[in-house]
Short mmCIF file of C-alpha atoms in Angstrom, two decimals:
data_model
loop_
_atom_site.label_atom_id
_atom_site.label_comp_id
_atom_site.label_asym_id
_atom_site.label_seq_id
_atom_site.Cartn_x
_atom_site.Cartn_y
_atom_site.Cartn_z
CA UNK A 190 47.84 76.10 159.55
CA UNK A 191 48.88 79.47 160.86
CA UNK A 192 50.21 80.49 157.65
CA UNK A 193 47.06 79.41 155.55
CA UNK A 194 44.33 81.07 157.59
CA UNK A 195 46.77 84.13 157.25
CA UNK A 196 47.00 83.79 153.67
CA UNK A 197 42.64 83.54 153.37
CA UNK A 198 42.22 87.12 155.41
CA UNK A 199 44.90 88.49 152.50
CA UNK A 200 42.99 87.45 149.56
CA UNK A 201 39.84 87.87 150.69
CA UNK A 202 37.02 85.77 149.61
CA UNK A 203 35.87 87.85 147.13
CA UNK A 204 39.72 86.99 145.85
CA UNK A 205 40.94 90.44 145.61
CA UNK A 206 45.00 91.08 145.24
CA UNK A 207 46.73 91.81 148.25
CA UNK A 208 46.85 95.29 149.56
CA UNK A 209 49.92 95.95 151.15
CA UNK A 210 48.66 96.53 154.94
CA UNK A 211 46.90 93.47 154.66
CA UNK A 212 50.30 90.96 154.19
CA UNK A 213 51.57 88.81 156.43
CA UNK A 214 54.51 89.98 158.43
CA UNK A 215 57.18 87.88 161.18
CA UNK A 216 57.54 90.64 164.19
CA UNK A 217 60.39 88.84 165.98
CA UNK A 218 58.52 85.45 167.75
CA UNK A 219 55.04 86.61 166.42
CA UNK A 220 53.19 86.05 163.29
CA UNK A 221 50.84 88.51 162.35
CA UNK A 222 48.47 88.05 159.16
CA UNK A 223 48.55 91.67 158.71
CA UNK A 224 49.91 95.13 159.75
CA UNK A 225 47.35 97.24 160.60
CA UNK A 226 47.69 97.96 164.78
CA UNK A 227 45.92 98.80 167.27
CA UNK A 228 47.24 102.25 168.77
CA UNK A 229 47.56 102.89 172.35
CA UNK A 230 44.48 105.02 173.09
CA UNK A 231 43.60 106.15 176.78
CA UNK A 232 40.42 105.69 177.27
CA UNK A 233 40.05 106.66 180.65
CA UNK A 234 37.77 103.76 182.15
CA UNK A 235 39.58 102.13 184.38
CA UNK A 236 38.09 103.23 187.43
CA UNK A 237 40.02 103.87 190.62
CA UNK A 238 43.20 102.68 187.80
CA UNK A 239 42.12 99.24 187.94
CA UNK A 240 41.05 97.42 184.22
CA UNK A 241 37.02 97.05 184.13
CA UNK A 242 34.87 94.33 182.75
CA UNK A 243 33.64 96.62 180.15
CA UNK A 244 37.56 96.46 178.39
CA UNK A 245 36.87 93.12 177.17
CA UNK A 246 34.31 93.68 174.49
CA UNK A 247 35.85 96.97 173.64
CA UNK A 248 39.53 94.90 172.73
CA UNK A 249 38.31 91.76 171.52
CA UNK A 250 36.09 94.00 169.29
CA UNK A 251 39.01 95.44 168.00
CA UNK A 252 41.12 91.66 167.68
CA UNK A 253 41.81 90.20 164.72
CA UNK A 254 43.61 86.55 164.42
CA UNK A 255 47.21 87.42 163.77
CA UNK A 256 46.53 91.57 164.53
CA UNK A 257 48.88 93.28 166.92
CA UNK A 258 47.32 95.34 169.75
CA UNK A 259 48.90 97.77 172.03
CA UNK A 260 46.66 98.26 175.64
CA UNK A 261 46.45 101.64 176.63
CA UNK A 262 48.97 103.36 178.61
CA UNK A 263 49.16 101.80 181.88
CA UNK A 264 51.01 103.50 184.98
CA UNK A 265 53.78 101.88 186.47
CA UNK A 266 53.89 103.16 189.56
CA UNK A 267 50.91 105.60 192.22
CA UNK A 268 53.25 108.23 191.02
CA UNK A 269 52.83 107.73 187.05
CA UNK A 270 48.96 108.86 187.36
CA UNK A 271 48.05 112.18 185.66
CA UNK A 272 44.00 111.63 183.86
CA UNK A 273 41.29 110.41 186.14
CA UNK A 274 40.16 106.76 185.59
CA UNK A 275 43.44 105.43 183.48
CA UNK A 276 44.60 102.06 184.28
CA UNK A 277 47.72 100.67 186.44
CA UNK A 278 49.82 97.54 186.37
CA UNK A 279 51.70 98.17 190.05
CA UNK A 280 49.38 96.41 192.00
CA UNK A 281 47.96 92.85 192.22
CA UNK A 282 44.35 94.11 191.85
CA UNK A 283 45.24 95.61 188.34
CA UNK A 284 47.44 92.44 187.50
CA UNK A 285 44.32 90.37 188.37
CA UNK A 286 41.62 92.51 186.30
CA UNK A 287 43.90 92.81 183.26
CA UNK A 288 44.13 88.64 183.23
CA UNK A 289 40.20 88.55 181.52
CA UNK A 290 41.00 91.25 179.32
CA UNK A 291 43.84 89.41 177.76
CA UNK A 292 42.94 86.44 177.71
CA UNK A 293 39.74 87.43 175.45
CA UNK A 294 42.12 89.49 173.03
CA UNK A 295 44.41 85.75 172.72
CA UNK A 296 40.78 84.06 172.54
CA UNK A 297 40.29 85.03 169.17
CA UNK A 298 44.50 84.53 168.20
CA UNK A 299 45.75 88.47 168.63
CA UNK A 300 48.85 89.59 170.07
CA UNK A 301 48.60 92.07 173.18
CA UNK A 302 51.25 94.42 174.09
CA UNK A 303 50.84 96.59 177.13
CA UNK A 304 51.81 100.25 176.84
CA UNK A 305 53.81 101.21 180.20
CA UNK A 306 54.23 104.89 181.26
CA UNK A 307 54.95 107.63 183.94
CA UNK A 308 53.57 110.96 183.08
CA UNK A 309 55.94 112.80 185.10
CA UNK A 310 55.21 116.29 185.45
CA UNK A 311 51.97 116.07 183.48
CA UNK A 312 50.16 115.88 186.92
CA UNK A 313 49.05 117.21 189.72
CA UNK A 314 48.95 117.09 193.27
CA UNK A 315 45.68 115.83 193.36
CA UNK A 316 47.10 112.38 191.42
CA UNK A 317 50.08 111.92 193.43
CA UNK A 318 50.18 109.92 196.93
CA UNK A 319 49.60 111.86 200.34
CA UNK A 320 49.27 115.08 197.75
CA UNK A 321 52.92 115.10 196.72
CA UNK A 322 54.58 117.56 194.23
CA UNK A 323 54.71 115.36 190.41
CA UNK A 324 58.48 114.34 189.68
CA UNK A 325 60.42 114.50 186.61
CA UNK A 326 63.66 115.53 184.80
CA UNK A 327 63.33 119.16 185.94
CA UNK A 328 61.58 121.42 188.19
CA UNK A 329 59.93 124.01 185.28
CA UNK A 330 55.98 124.19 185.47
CA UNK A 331 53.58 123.45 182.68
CA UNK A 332 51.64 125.74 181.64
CA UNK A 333 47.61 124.60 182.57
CA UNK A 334 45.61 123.73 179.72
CA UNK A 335 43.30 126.14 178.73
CA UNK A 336 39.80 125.48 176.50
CA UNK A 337 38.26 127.59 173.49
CA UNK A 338 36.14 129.44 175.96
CA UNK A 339 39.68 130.59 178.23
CA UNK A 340 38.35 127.77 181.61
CA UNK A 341 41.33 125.90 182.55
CA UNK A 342 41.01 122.05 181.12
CA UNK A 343 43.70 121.07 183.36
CA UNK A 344 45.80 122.28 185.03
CA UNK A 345 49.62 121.19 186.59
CA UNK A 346 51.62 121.45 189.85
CA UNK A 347 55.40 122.33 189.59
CA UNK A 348 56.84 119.27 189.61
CA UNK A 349 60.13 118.21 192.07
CA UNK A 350 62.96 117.52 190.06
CA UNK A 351 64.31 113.56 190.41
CA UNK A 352 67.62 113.47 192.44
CA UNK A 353 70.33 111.36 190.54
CA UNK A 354 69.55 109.18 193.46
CA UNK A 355 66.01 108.45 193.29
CA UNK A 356 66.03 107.49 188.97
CA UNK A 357 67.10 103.91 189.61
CA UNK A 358 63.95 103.74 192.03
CA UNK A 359 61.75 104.64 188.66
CA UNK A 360 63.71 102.37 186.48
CA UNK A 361 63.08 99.52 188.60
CA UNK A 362 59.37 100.71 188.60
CA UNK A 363 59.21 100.34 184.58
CA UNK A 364 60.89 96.58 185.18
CA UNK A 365 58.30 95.36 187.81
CA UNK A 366 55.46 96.74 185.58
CA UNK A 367 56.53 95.06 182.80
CA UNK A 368 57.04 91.59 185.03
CA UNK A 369 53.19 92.02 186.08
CA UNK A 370 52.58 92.84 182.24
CA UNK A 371 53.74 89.25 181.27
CA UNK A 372 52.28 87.90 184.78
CA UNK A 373 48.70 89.66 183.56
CA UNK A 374 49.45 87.49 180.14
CA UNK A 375 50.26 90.09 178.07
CA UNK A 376 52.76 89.46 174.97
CA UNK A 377 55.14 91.99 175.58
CA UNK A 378 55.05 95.81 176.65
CA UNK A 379 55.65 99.02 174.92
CA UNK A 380 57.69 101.82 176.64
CA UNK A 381 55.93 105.01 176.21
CA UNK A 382 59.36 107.35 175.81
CA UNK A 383 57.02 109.73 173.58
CA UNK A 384 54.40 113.14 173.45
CA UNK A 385 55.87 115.07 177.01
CA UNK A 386 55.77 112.48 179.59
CA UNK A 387 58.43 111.49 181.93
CA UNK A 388 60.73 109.69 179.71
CA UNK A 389 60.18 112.53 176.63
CA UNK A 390 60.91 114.69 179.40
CA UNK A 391 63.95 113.70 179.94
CA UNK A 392 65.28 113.33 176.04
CA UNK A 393 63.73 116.68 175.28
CA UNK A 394 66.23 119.29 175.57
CA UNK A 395 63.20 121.73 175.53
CA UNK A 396 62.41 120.39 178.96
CA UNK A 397 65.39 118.96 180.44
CA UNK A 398 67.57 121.20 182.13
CA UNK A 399 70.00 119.10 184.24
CA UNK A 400 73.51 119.05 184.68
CA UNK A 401 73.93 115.68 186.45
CA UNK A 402 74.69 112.13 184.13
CA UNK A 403 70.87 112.42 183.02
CA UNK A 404 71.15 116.23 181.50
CA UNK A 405 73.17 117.61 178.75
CA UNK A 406 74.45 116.24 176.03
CA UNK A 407 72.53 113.93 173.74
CA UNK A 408 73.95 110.74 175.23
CA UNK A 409 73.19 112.05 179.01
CA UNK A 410 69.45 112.82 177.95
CA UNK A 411 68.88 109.39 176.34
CA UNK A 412 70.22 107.69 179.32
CA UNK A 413 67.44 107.59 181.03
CA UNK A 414 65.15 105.89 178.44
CA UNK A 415 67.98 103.41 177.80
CA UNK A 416 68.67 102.52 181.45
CA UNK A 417 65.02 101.61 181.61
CA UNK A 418 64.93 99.40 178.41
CA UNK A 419 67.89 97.79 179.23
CA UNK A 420 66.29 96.70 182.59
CA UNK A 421 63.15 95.81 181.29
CA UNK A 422 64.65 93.99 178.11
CA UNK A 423 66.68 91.91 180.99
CA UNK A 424 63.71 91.40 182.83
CA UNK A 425 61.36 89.84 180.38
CA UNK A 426 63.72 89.39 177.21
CA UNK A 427 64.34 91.56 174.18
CA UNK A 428 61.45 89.86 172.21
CA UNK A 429 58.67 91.24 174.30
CA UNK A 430 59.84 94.81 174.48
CA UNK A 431 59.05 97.79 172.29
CA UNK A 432 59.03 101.55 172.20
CA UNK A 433 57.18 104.68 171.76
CA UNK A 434 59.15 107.68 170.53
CA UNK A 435 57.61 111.28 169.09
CA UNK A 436 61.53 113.06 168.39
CA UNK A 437 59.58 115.73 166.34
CA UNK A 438 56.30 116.13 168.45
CA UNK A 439 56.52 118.83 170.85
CA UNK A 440 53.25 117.76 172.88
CA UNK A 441 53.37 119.19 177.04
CA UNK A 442 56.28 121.86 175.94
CA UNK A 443 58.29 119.01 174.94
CA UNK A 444 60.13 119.45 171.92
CA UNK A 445 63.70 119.50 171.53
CA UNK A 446 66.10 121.57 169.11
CA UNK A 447 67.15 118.93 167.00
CA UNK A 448 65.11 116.02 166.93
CA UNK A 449 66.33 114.39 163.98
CA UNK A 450 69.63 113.52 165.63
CA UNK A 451 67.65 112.61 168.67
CA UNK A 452 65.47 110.43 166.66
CA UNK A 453 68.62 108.77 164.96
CA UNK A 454 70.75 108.25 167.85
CA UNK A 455 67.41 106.38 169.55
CA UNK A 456 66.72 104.20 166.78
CA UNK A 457 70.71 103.13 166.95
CA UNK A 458 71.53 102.92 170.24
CA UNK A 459 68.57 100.60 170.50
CA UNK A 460 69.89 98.47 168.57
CA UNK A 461 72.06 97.30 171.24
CA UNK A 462 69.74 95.82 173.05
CA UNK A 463 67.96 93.61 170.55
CA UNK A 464 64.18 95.28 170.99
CA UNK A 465 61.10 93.58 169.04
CA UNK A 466 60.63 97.01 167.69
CA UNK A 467 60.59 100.65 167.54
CA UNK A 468 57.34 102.62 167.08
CA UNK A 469 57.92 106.43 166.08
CA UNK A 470 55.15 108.89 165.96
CA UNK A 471 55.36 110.99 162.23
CA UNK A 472 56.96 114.69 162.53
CA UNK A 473 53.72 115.92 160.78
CA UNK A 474 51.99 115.07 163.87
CA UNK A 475 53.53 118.09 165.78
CA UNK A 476 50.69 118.78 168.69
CA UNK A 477 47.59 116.32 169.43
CA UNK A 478 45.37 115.28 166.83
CA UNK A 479 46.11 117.94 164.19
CA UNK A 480 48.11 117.19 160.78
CA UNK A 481 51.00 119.25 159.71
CA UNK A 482 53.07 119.90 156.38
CA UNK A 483 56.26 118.72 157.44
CA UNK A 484 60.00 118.35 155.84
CA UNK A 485 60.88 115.71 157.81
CA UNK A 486 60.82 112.03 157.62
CA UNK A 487 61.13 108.72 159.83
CA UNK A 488 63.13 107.48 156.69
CA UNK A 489 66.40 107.67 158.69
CA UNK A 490 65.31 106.42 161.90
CA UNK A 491 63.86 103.40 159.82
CA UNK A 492 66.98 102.50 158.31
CA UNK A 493 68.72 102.90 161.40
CA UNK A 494 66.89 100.53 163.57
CA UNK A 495 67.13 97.25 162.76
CA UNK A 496 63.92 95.81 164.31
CA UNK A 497 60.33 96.29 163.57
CA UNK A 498 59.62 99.53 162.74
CA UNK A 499 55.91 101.25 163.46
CA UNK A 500 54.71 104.36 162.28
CA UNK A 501 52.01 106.19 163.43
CA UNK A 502 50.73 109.89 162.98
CA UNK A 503 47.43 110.87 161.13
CA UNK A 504 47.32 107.53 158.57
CA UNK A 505 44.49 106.56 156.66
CA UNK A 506 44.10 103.25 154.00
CA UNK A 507 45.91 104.91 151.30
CA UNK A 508 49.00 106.63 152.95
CA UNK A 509 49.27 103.27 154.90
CA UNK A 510 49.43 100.89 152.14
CA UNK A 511 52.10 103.49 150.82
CA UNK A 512 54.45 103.29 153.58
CA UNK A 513 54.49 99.62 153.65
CA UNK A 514 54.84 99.33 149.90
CA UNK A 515 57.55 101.69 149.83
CA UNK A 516 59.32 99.91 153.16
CA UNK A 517 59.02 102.80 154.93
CA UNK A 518 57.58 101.06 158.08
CA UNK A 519 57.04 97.13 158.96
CA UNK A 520 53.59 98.00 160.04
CA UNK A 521 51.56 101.08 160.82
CA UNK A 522 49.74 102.16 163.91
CA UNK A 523 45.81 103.56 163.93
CA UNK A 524 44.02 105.13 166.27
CA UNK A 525 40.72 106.94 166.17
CA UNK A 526 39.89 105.78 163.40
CA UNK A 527 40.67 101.84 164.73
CA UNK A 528 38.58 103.36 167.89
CA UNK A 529 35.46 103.96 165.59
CA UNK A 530 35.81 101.74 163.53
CA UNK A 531 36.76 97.92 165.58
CA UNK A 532 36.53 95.90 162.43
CA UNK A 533 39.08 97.88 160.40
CA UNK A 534 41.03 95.74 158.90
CA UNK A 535 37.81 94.36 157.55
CA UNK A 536 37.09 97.56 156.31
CA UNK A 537 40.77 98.01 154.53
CA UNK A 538 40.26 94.43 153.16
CA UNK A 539 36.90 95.71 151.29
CA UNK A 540 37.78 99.45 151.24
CA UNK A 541 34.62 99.96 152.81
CA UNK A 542 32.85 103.53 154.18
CA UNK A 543 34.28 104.17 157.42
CA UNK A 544 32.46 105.50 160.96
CA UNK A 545 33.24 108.59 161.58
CA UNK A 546 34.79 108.76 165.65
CA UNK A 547 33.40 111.07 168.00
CA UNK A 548 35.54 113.38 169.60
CA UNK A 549 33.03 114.06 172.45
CA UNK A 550 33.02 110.83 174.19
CA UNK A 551 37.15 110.02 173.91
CA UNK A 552 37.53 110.29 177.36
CA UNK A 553 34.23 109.72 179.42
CA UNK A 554 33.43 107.51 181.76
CA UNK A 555 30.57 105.56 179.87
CA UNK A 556 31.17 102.30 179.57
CA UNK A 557 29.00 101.95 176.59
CA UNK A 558 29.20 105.11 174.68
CA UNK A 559 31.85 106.18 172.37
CA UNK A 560 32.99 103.08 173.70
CA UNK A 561 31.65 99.68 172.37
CA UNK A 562 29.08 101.00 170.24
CA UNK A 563 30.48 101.78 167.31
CA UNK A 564 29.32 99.36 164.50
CA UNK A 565 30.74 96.99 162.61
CA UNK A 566 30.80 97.40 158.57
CA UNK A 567 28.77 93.77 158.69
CA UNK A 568 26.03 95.41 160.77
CA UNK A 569 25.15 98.29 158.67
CA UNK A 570 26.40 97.33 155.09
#
């Protein structure tokens, strides 16, 4: 049955041949009808970090039987805060209000993965308990964010650098988040190891100046990362576990000198422990939300890991269907355009117009706005 309602969404009922995004793909245990995902996108609406109603429509909007869906970024921990209103999965209250939300995205047969993350020293002390300095891999500042008109956006305190002590303490975060990601019903979780947060800040040898086990060489800077999917990949099993990975990005001050080994040595050593799959952000995607020529390729990393591989960076209909055709990723990730438009695969399917998304209201608080009300092609064609 499974495979036959799959195989009606591919033709279409107008009975037009298959575009490659729109096939059916095996990711480990889970059948998807086509490869078009969901990217993690914070929305920041989770107020006081704890899932709201309003989340339902917005990701059942955005569910398609057999479509893959990663949740926003969710902190592990009441240190892993660093935007207002962005969601947790540390306490039972956030366990409890993510339950509705993914049980509406199963509802209507999608697959829900949870995106898990610590910002580290993108924070301040105004996010951190009793006012605390942010931790991560080193003590070096960020430099605040500053708007067109030169007012600070946001701005960062110096962080305190984690003692070789204290890192199994945020490991063992990243495992009891994921246990209350598959307690909240969620499919699996994705570790966010990507764009300048706390695990990026640690592989980055940009940012990460230590000279304990955790600093250093290649290996020592990965260790980190792999510690933590190793004990989340024994806490909930290899099947539910993915990654997030930007080698080439250098988002936050975070880039590294040569991400291209980086990037390779991830995508093997992760092959050790059996992941669902490996989701790498494209090199052209250097800084937030701008497109860049770029020399470089995933090609190697892709070949290299020997799970699912997503890519993700700046794709549109066209560019997508390429990089499936040419098995240069399993499946590829969207995001604003996914956020503006919730029927898109629909839209793929019929090569339909497509909404233009609205910068503006990415990150406000309405519940409504910029939020749920973007149409769907059925509504307006």
């Amino acid at each position: 049955m499974e495979g036959k309602v799959a195989q009606d969404e591919i033709t279409g009922t107008n009975g037009v041949s298959t575009i490659p995004l729109l096939t059916p793909y095996k990711m480990g245990n889970f059948n998807l009808s086509h490869r078009i995902v969901l990217a993690p996108l914070t929305r920041q609406r989770s107020y006081g970090n704890v899932p709201q109603p309003h989340a339902i429509l917005y990701y059942s909007q955005r569910t398609s039987k057999g479509g893959l869906l990663i949740a926003e970024a969710a902190g592990v921990s009441d240190t892993a805060q660093g935007y207002p209103e962005t969601p947790g999965l540390w306490t039972k209250e956030q366990v409890q209000a993510w339950k509705p939300i993914v049980d509406a995205v199963h509802a209507k047969g999608g697959i829900f993965f949870c995106q898990l993350w610590h910002v580290g020293r993108f924070s301040n002390t105004s996010f951190q308990p009793n006012g605390q300095a942010p931790i991560s891999s080193t003590d070096k500042a960020l430099k605040p964010i500053v708007g067109a008109n030169g007012e600070v956006i946001q701005g960062f305190s110096p962080p305190r650098r984690l003692r070789t002590d204290e890192i199994p303490k945020i490991i063992n975060d990243f495992r009891l988040a994921a246990r209350n990601a598959i307690e909240a019903g969620f499919d699996g979780v994705e570790l966010h190891a990507a764009h300048g947060y706390l695990i990026d800040q640690f592989l980055k040898d940009q940012v990460n100046d230590r000279t304990d086990q955790y600093g250093g060489s290649l290996e020592n800077r990965c260790r980190f990362a792999l510690e933590i999917v190793e004990a989340v990949v024994n806490e909930i099993g290899a099947d539910k576990v993915g990654i997030r990975l930007s080698p080439f990005a250098d988002y936050s001050e975070a880039g590294d000198s040569n991400p291209k080994a980086l990037g390779l040595y991830m995508a093997g050593a992760l092959n050790k422990y059996g992941i669902v799959y490996c989701h790498m952000v494209e090199p052209r995607m250097k800084t937030v939300g701008e497109k860049f020529e770029s020399p470089d390729s995933l090609l190697p990393m892709r070949k290299a890991f020997k799970g699912t591989f997503i890519a993700a960076g700046g794709y549109e209909r066209e560019d997508g269907n390429k990089a499936v055709a040419e098995n240069h990723a399993d499946l590829v990730a969207y995001g604003r355009i996914f956020l503006a438009n919730p029927d898109l695969p629909r839209r793929f399917e019929l090569n339909a117009p497509l909404n233009k998304y609205n910068r503006e209201t990415f990150y406000t608080l309405d519940p409504v706005v910029g939020y749920t009300d973007y149409p769907f092609w059925e509504s307006i064609a």
